Amino acid sequence: MIILADDDADQRLSLKLALELAGYTVREAADGRQALALQRERASSVLITDIFMPESDGFEAIVAFRRDFPRTKIIAVSGGGQRAKVDYLSSATLMGVDATLQKPFDIEALLDTLRTLNS
């Protein structure tokens, strides 16, 4: 089971449909706080989280998942690039995510990443 956290409802829907067509069960969250609540309700093996979200961003979700659910695989995604010479996906890697993808990404790249993490 996958938790997909992204504040863009259209992005969430398109990714959810593609992942479900590939055989995955997906639950949606609009921010990191909702993702954490879903995980506490029923554990998922994978979190796919955008970095930039209102309320509770991807970095907050990464920290909380690593602290409370260290076995959950985390894929961080972002189209945000850099700010003050800090690469956000590199920062996510330093925080312990299992994989990163730069938006926009091909669904096959995401599916390959999931297969690698689950092997």
mmCIF file of N, CA and C in Angstrom, residues 35-75:
data_model
loop_
_atom_site.group_PDB
_atom_site.id
_atom_site.type_symbol
_atom_site.label_atom_id
_atom_site.label_comp_id
_atom_site.label_asym_id
_atom_site.label_seq_id
_atom_site.Cartn_x
_atom_site.Cartn_y
_atom_site.Cartn_z
ATOM 1 N N ALA A 35 -0.771 12.705 5.589
ATOM 2 C CA ALA A 35 -0.052 11.458 5.303
ATOM 3 C C ALA A 35 0.281 10.719 6.591
ATOM 4 N N LEU A 36 0.738 11.448 7.582
ATOM 5 C CA LEU A 36 1.069 10.843 8.871
ATOM 6 C C LEU A 36 -0.173 10.268 9.542
ATOM 7 N N ALA A 37 -1.294 10.974 9.458
ATOM 8 C CA ALA A 37 -2.549 10.476 10.036
ATOM 9 C C ALA A 37 -2.979 9.184 9.346
ATOM 10 N N LEU A 38 -2.856 9.124 8.025
ATOM 11 C CA LEU A 38 -3.199 7.896 7.297
ATOM 12 C C LEU A 38 -2.297 6.745 7.721
ATOM 13 N N GLN A 39 -1.014 7.029 7.900
ATOM 14 C CA GLN A 39 -0.066 5.988 8.309
ATOM 15 C C GLN A 39 -0.391 5.473 9.703
ATOM 16 N N ARG A 40 -0.810 6.354 10.575
ATOM 17 C CA ARG A 40 -1.165 5.930 11.936
ATOM 18 C C ARG A 40 -2.439 5.099 11.941
ATOM 19 N N GLU A 41 -3.369 5.387 11.030
ATOM 20 C CA GLU A 41 -4.605 4.597 10.896
ATOM 21 C C GLU A 41 -4.312 3.186 10.421
ATOM 22 N N ARG A 42 -3.495 3.115 9.381
ATOM 23 C CA ARG A 42 -3.194 1.833 8.745
ATOM 24 C C ARG A 42 -1.872 1.980 8.006
ATOM 25 N N ALA A 43 -0.894 1.220 8.423
ATOM 26 C CA ALA A 43 0.461 1.379 7.896
ATOM 27 C C ALA A 43 0.554 1.037 6.416
ATOM 28 N N SER A 44 1.264 1.884 5.702
ATOM 29 C CA SER A 44 1.596 1.662 4.297
ATOM 30 C C SER A 44 3.086 1.378 4.211
ATOM 31 N N SER A 45 3.486 0.663 3.186
ATOM 32 C CA SER A 45 4.901 0.323 3.049
ATOM 33 C C SER A 45 5.699 1.416 2.355
ATOM 34 N N VAL A 46 5.004 2.308 1.617
ATOM 35 C CA VAL A 46 5.691 3.347 0.846
ATOM 36 C C VAL A 46 4.976 4.683 1.007
ATOM 37 N N LEU A 47 5.766 5.737 1.167
ATOM 38 C CA LEU A 47 5.276 7.115 1.123
ATOM 39 C C LEU A 47 5.907 7.786 -0.082
ATOM 40 N N ILE A 48 5.072 8.338 -0.955
ATOM 41 C CA ILE A 48 5.548 9.199 -2.037
ATOM 42 C C ILE A 48 5.111 10.601 -1.655
ATOM 43 N N THR A 49 6.074 11.491 -1.423
ATOM 44 C CA THR A 49 5.724 12.830 -0.952
ATOM 45 C C THR A 49 6.361 13.934 -1.775
ATOM 46 N N ASP A 50 5.538 14.912 -2.103
ATOM 47 C CA ASP A 50 6.052 16.139 -2.690
ATOM 48 C C ASP A 50 6.788 16.887 -1.578
ATOM 49 N N ILE A 51 7.736 17.712 -1.947
ATOM 50 C CA ILE A 51 8.462 18.493 -0.945
ATOM 51 C C ILE A 51 7.669 19.731 -0.542
ATOM 52 N N PHE A 52 7.113 20.424 -1.528
ATOM 53 C CA PHE A 52 6.432 21.692 -1.246
ATOM 54 C C PHE A 52 4.932 21.505 -1.142
ATOM 55 N N MET A 53 4.413 21.629 0.082
ATOM 56 C CA MET A 53 2.979 21.543 0.348
ATOM 57 C C MET A 53 2.660 22.510 1.480
ATOM 58 N N PRO A 54 1.447 23.054 1.485
ATOM 59 C CA PRO A 54 1.064 23.942 2.589
ATOM 60 C C PRO A 54 0.829 23.138 3.873
ATOM 61 N N GLU A 55 0.664 23.830 4.952
ATOM 62 C CA GLU A 55 0.385 23.221 6.265
ATOM 63 C C GLU A 55 1.576 22.430 6.773
ATOM 64 N N SER A 56 1.804 21.267 6.212
ATOM 65 C CA SER A 56 2.897 20.400 6.639
ATOM 66 C C SER A 56 3.589 19.895 5.382
ATOM 67 N N ASP A 57 4.826 20.342 5.149
ATOM 68 C CA ASP A 57 5.482 20.022 3.883
ATOM 69 C C ASP A 57 6.136 18.642 3.897
ATOM 70 N N GLY A 58 6.761 18.315 2.770
ATOM 71 C CA GLY A 58 7.396 17.014 2.628
ATOM 72 C C GLY A 58 8.541 16.784 3.590
ATOM 73 N N PHE A 59 9.301 17.831 3.895
ATOM 74 C CA PHE A 59 10.396 17.666 4.850
ATOM 75 C C PHE A 59 9.867 17.268 6.224
ATOM 76 N N GLU A 60 8.789 17.900 6.652
ATOM 77 C CA GLU A 60 8.182 17.544 7.943
ATOM 78 C C GLU A 60 7.683 16.101 7.918
ATOM 79 N N ALA A 61 7.095 15.696 6.801
ATOM 80 C CA ALA A 61 6.618 14.313 6.669
ATOM 81 C C ALA A 61 7.783 13.333 6.729
ATOM 82 N N ILE A 62 8.868 13.657 6.044
ATOM 83 C CA ILE A 62 10.040 12.776 6.040
ATOM 84 C C ILE A 62 10.568 12.582 7.461
ATOM 85 N N VAL A 63 10.716 13.665 8.189
ATOM 86 C CA VAL A 63 11.215 13.583 9.569
ATOM 87 C C VAL A 63 10.282 12.727 10.424
ATOM 88 N N ALA A 64 8.979 12.970 10.321
ATOM 89 C CA ALA A 64 8.009 12.230 11.139
ATOM 90 C C ALA A 64 7.986 10.749 10.773
ATOM 91 N N PHE A 65 8.018 10.431 9.483
ATOM 92 C CA PHE A 65 8.000 9.028 9.067
ATOM 93 C C PHE A 65 9.282 8.329 9.491
ATOM 94 N N ARG A 66 10.427 8.988 9.344
ATOM 95 C CA ARG A 66 11.686 8.366 9.750
ATOM 96 C C ARG A 66 11.705 8.121 11.256
ATOM 97 N N ARG A 67 11.140 9.024 12.017
ATOM 98 C CA ARG A 67 11.111 8.880 13.482
ATOM 99 C C ARG A 67 10.111 7.805 13.916
ATOM 100 N N ASP A 68 8.886 7.862 13.387
ATOM 101 C CA ASP A 68 7.806 7.003 13.874
ATOM 102 C C ASP A 68 7.621 5.709 13.083
ATOM 103 N N PHE A 69 8.020 5.712 11.819
ATOM 104 C CA PHE A 69 7.832 4.548 10.944
ATOM 105 C C PHE A 69 9.097 4.325 10.115
ATOM 106 N N PRO A 70 10.202 3.965 10.765
ATOM 107 C CA PRO A 70 11.489 3.903 10.072
ATOM 108 C C PRO A 70 11.574 2.870 8.951
ATOM 109 N N ARG A 71 10.696 1.896 8.936
ATOM 110 C CA ARG A 71 10.747 0.874 7.884
ATOM 111 C C ARG A 71 10.008 1.279 6.612
ATOM 112 N N THR A 72 9.231 2.336 6.683
ATOM 113 C CA THR A 72 8.495 2.799 5.509
ATOM 114 C C THR A 72 9.472 3.353 4.478
ATOM 115 N N LYS A 73 9.352 2.899 3.239
ATOM 116 C CA LYS A 73 10.165 3.427 2.148
ATOM 117 C C LYS A 73 9.606 4.793 1.765
ATOM 118 N N ILE A 74 10.494 5.745 1.500
ATOM 119 C CA ILE A 74 10.063 7.099 1.161
ATOM 120 C C ILE A 74 10.667 7.524 -0.171
ATOM 121 N N ILE A 75 9.793 7.997 -1.056
ATOM 122 C CA ILE A 75 10.211 8.591 -2.323
ATOM 123 C C ILE A 75 9.825 10.065 -2.266
#
